[in-house]
CSV table of C-alpha atoms in Angstrom, one decimal:
chain,number,residue,atom,x,y,z
A,23,MET,CA,-37.2,-7.9,-135.8
A,24,ILE,CA,-33.9,-8.0,-133.9
A,25,LYS,CA,-33.6,-10.1,-130.8
A,26,THR,CA,-31.1,-8.9,-128.2
A,27,PHE,CA,-28.9,-11.2,-126.1
A,28,PHE,CA,-26.8,-10.2,-123.1
A,29,ARG,CA,-23.9,-12.1,-121.8
A,30,SER,CA,-26.1,-13.6,-119.0
A,31,ASP,CA,-28.5,-14.9,-121.7
A,32,ILE,CA,-25.6,-16.6,-123.5
A,33,ASP,CA,-24.3,-18.1,-120.3
A,34,ASN,CA,-27.7,-19.6,-119.6
A,35,MET,CA,-28.2,-21.2,-123.0
A,36,GLU,CA,-28.2,-25.0,-123.2
A,37,THR,CA,-24.6,-26.2,-124.0
A,38,ARG,CA,-25.1,-27.4,-127.5
A,39,TYR,CA,-27.5,-24.5,-128.4
A,40,ARG,CA,-24.8,-22.0,-127.1
A,41,ALA,CA,-22.1,-23.7,-129.2
A,42,HIS,CA,-24.2,-23.4,-132.4
A,43,PHE,CA,-25.2,-19.8,-131.6
A,44,VAL,CA,-21.8,-18.4,-130.7
A,45,ASN,CA,-20.0,-20.3,-133.5
A,46,SER,CA,-22.4,-18.7,-136.0
A,47,LEU,CA,-21.8,-15.1,-134.9
A,48,SER,CA,-18.3,-14.7,-136.3
A,49,GLY,CA,-19.6,-15.0,-139.9
A,50,PHE,CA,-18.6,-17.3,-142.7
A,51,LYS,CA,-15.3,-19.1,-142.0
A,52,SER,CA,-12.8,-21.0,-144.2
A,53,ALA,CA,-13.3,-24.7,-144.5
A,54,ASN,CA,-10.1,-26.8,-144.4
A,55,LEU,CA,-9.0,-30.3,-143.7
A,56,VAL,CA,-5.8,-30.6,-141.6
A,57,GLY,CA,-3.7,-33.5,-142.7
A,58,SER,CA,-1.1,-34.9,-140.3
A,59,ILE,CA,0.7,-38.1,-139.6
A,60,ASP,CA,2.0,-39.6,-136.3
A,61,GLN,CA,5.5,-41.1,-135.7
A,62,GLN,CA,4.1,-44.6,-136.4
A,63,GLY,CA,2.9,-43.5,-139.9
A,64,ILE,CA,-0.8,-43.3,-139.1
A,65,GLU,CA,-2.5,-40.6,-141.1
A,66,ASN,CA,-4.9,-38.2,-139.4
A,67,LEU,CA,-7.5,-35.9,-140.9
A,68,ALA,CA,-9.5,-33.1,-139.1
A,69,VAL,CA,-11.9,-30.5,-140.4
A,70,VAL,CA,-11.2,-26.9,-139.1
A,71,SER,CA,-12.9,-23.6,-139.5
A,72,SER,CA,-10.4,-21.4,-137.7
A,73,VAL,CA,-7.7,-20.9,-140.3
A,74,VAL,CA,-6.7,-17.2,-140.7
A,75,HIS,CA,-4.2,-15.3,-142.8
A,76,LEU,CA,-1.5,-13.8,-140.6
A,77,GLY,CA,0.9,-12.3,-143.2
A,78,ALA,CA,2.2,-12.7,-146.7
A,79,ASN,CA,5.9,-12.1,-146.1
A,80,PRO,CA,6.7,-14.5,-144.5
A,81,PRO,CA,3.6,-16.4,-145.6
A,82,LEU,CA,2.0,-17.3,-142.2
A,83,MET,CA,-1.4,-18.9,-141.3
A,84,GLY,CA,-2.9,-19.2,-137.9
A,85,MET,CA,-5.3,-22.0,-136.7
A,86,VAL,CA,-7.1,-22.2,-133.4
A,87,MET,CA,-7.5,-25.6,-131.7
A,88,ARG,CA,-9.7,-26.4,-128.8
A,89,PRO,CA,-8.6,-27.1,-125.2
A,90,HIS,CA,-6.4,-30.1,-124.7
A,91,THR,CA,-8.7,-31.7,-122.2
A,92,VAL,CA,-9.2,-34.9,-124.4
A,93,ARG,CA,-7.0,-36.6,-126.9
A,94,ARG,CA,-6.2,-34.3,-129.8
A,95,ASP,CA,-4.4,-36.4,-132.5
A,96,THR,CA,-3.9,-33.5,-134.8
A,97,LEU,CA,-2.3,-31.3,-132.2
A,98,GLU,CA,-0.1,-34.1,-131.0
A,99,ASN,CA,1.0,-35.0,-134.5
A,100,ILE,CA,1.9,-31.3,-135.3
A,101,LYS,CA,3.9,-31.1,-132.1
A,102,ALA,CA,5.8,-34.3,-132.9
A,103,THR,CA,6.5,-33.8,-136.6
A,104,LYS,CA,6.5,-30.0,-136.9
A,105,VAL,CA,4.5,-30.2,-140.2
A,106,TYR,CA,0.9,-30.5,-141.4
A,107,THR,CA,-1.2,-29.7,-144.4
A,108,LEU,CA,-4.2,-27.4,-145.0
A,109,ASN,CA,-6.6,-28.6,-147.7
A,110,HIS,CA,-9.5,-26.5,-148.9
A,111,ILE,CA,-12.8,-28.4,-148.9
A,112,GLY,CA,-14.6,-28.6,-152.2
A,113,VAL,CA,-18.4,-29.0,-152.7
A,114,ASP,CA,-17.9,-32.4,-154.3
A,115,PHE,CA,-16.4,-34.0,-151.2
A,116,VAL,CA,-18.0,-31.9,-148.4
A,117,GLU,CA,-19.8,-34.8,-146.8
A,118,GLN,CA,-16.7,-36.9,-146.5
A,119,ALA,CA,-14.8,-33.9,-145.2
A,120,HIS,CA,-17.4,-33.2,-142.5
A,121,GLN,CA,-17.2,-36.9,-141.4
A,122,SER,CA,-13.6,-36.3,-140.3
A,123,SER,CA,-15.0,-34.3,-137.3
A,124,ALA,CA,-16.0,-37.7,-135.8
A,125,SER,CA,-13.9,-39.1,-133.0
A,126,TYR,CA,-12.0,-42.1,-134.4
A,127,GLN,CA,-9.5,-44.2,-132.5
A,128,ALA,CA,-5.9,-43.1,-132.6
A,129,GLU,CA,-4.8,-46.2,-134.5
A,130,GLU,CA,-7.4,-45.7,-137.3
A,131,ASN,CA,-6.5,-44.0,-140.6
A,132,GLU,CA,-9.0,-41.2,-140.9
A,133,PHE,CA,-8.5,-40.8,-144.7
A,134,ASP,CA,-9.7,-44.4,-145.1
A,135,LYS,CA,-12.5,-44.0,-142.6
A,136,VAL,CA,-14.1,-40.9,-144.4
A,137,GLY,CA,-13.4,-42.0,-147.9
A,138,LEU,CA,-10.8,-39.5,-149.0
A,139,ASP,CA,-7.4,-40.2,-150.6
A,140,SER,CA,-4.1,-39.1,-149.1
A,141,GLU,CA,-1.2,-38.1,-151.3
A,142,TYR,CA,2.4,-37.1,-150.7
A,143,LEU,CA,3.9,-34.2,-152.7
A,144,SER,CA,7.4,-32.9,-153.2
A,145,ASP,CA,8.9,-34.9,-150.4
A,146,PHE,CA,6.6,-33.4,-147.7
A,147,ILE,CA,6.1,-35.9,-144.9
A,148,ALA,CA,2.5,-34.9,-144.0
A,149,PRO,CA,-0.4,-36.1,-146.2
A,150,PHE,CA,-2.4,-33.9,-148.5
A,151,VAL,CA,-6.0,-34.5,-149.6
A,152,GLN,CA,-5.9,-35.6,-153.2
A,153,GLN,CA,-9.4,-34.3,-153.9
A,154,SER,CA,-8.6,-30.8,-152.8
A,155,ALA,CA,-7.9,-28.1,-155.5
A,156,ILE,CA,-5.9,-25.9,-153.1
A,157,LYS,CA,-3.5,-27.5,-150.6
A,158,LEU,CA,-0.8,-26.1,-148.4
A,159,GLY,CA,2.2,-27.7,-146.8
A,160,MET,CA,2.8,-26.0,-143.5
A,161,ALA,CA,5.8,-25.9,-141.1
A,162,LEU,CA,5.1,-25.2,-137.5
A,163,VAL,CA,6.4,-21.9,-136.3
A,164,GLU,CA,4.9,-21.4,-132.8
A,165,ILE,CA,2.1,-22.6,-130.6
A,166,VAL,CA,0.6,-19.8,-128.6
A,167,PRO,CA,-1.6,-20.6,-125.5
A,168,ILE,CA,-4.8,-18.6,-125.2
A,169,LYS,CA,-5.1,-18.5,-121.4
A,170,HIS,CA,-8.7,-17.2,-121.2
A,171,ASN,CA,-10.3,-20.4,-122.6
A,172,GLY,CA,-7.4,-22.9,-122.9
A,173,THR,CA,-7.3,-23.0,-126.7
A,174,VAL,CA,-4.1,-22.7,-128.6
A,175,LEU,CA,-3.2,-20.7,-131.7
A,176,ILE,CA,-1.0,-22.7,-134.0
A,177,ILE,CA,1.1,-20.5,-136.3
A,178,GLY,CA,2.5,-22.1,-139.4
A,179,GLU,CA,4.5,-21.0,-142.4
A,180,ILE,CA,3.6,-22.0,-145.9
A,181,VAL,CA,6.5,-24.0,-147.4
A,182,GLN,CA,4.5,-25.6,-150.3
A,183,ALA,CA,1.4,-24.4,-152.1
A,184,HIS,CA,-0.3,-26.7,-154.6
A,185,VAL,CA,-3.0,-24.7,-156.4
A,186,ALA,CA,-5.2,-25.5,-159.4
A,187,ALA,CA,-3.6,-23.5,-162.2
A,188,ASN,CA,-6.9,-22.3,-163.6
A,189,ALA,CA,-7.9,-20.7,-160.3
A,190,ILE,CA,-4.9,-18.3,-160.3
A,191,GLN,CA,-5.6,-15.0,-162.0
A,192,SER,CA,-3.0,-12.7,-163.6
A,193,ASP,CA,-2.5,-10.5,-160.5
A,194,GLY,CA,-2.0,-13.5,-158.1
A,195,PHE,CA,-5.6,-13.6,-156.9
A,196,VAL,CA,-6.8,-17.2,-156.3
A,197,SER,CA,-10.5,-17.6,-157.2
A,198,LEU,CA,-11.9,-20.1,-154.6
A,199,SER,CA,-15.4,-20.0,-156.2
A,200,SER,CA,-14.1,-21.2,-159.5
A,201,LYS,CA,-13.1,-24.4,-157.9
A,202,GLY,CA,-16.2,-24.9,-155.8
A,203,ILE,CA,-14.5,-24.2,-152.5
A,204,VAL,CA,-17.0,-24.0,-149.6
A,205,ALA,CA,-17.2,-22.0,-146.4
A,206,ILE,CA,-18.5,-22.9,-143.0
A,207,ASN,CA,-21.4,-21.2,-141.1
A,208,GLY,CA,-21.4,-22.2,-137.5
A,209,LEU,CA,-20.4,-25.8,-136.7
A,210,ASP,CA,-22.0,-27.8,-139.4
A,211,ALA,CA,-23.4,-25.7,-142.2
A,212,TYR,CA,-21.4,-25.6,-145.5
A,213,VAL,CA,-22.0,-22.8,-147.9
A,214,THR,CA,-21.2,-22.7,-151.6
A,215,GLN,CA,-19.9,-19.4,-152.9
A,216,GLN,CA,-21.0,-17.3,-155.9
A,217,GLN,CA,-18.7,-15.5,-158.2
A,218,GLU,CA,-16.5,-13.1,-156.4
A,219,LYS,CA,-17.0,-9.3,-156.9
A,220,ARG,CA,-13.6,-7.6,-156.8
A,221,PHE,CA,-12.9,-3.9,-156.3
A,222,PRO,CA,-9.9,-1.7,-157.1
A,223,TYR,CA,-7.5,-0.7,-154.3
A,224,ALA,CA,-9.3,1.8,-152.2
A,225,LYS,CA,-7.8,5.3,-151.9
A,226,PRO,CA,-9.0,8.4,-150.0
């Protein structure tokens, strides 16, 4: 049985119910931890499910962040330092990763609070997540306001990629499932992936 919802039905949902419902509709999303650091050297960590590929040449990633109506340490850090990291979440540390969605005080080190380890690679000033098998050093390119709901699209360029060697196949494909990388369904459901099924390049 299919249940139909109109816009008026969605508008009338209880706030938290609507958030879960609408966030689930876009499908499985990438699960990443954003690592950043403020100008006082305090490390910040935040789980995001909005990272998207924007292009391979140059290698660009986009990331949507919520309205700036309350303190957003990650966004402020990115604006100040112009760099950040994206770290894929693995099944073996998913609980600690999800805990980073809690609202900690600005002066608290969120790596310490959630029980994950930061590391600094190749002179990059933003912290990577040591436990992650795939981690990207990002340089800020542009912040694009989305006027309709007050969110912003953060566009970044990959300047470093640290990838588990045994996940990289001969044609450049990176097997996320081989490293236990999870996806996110909705706001708080983490999904493990089965082996990928690949197809040849489609031609008419």
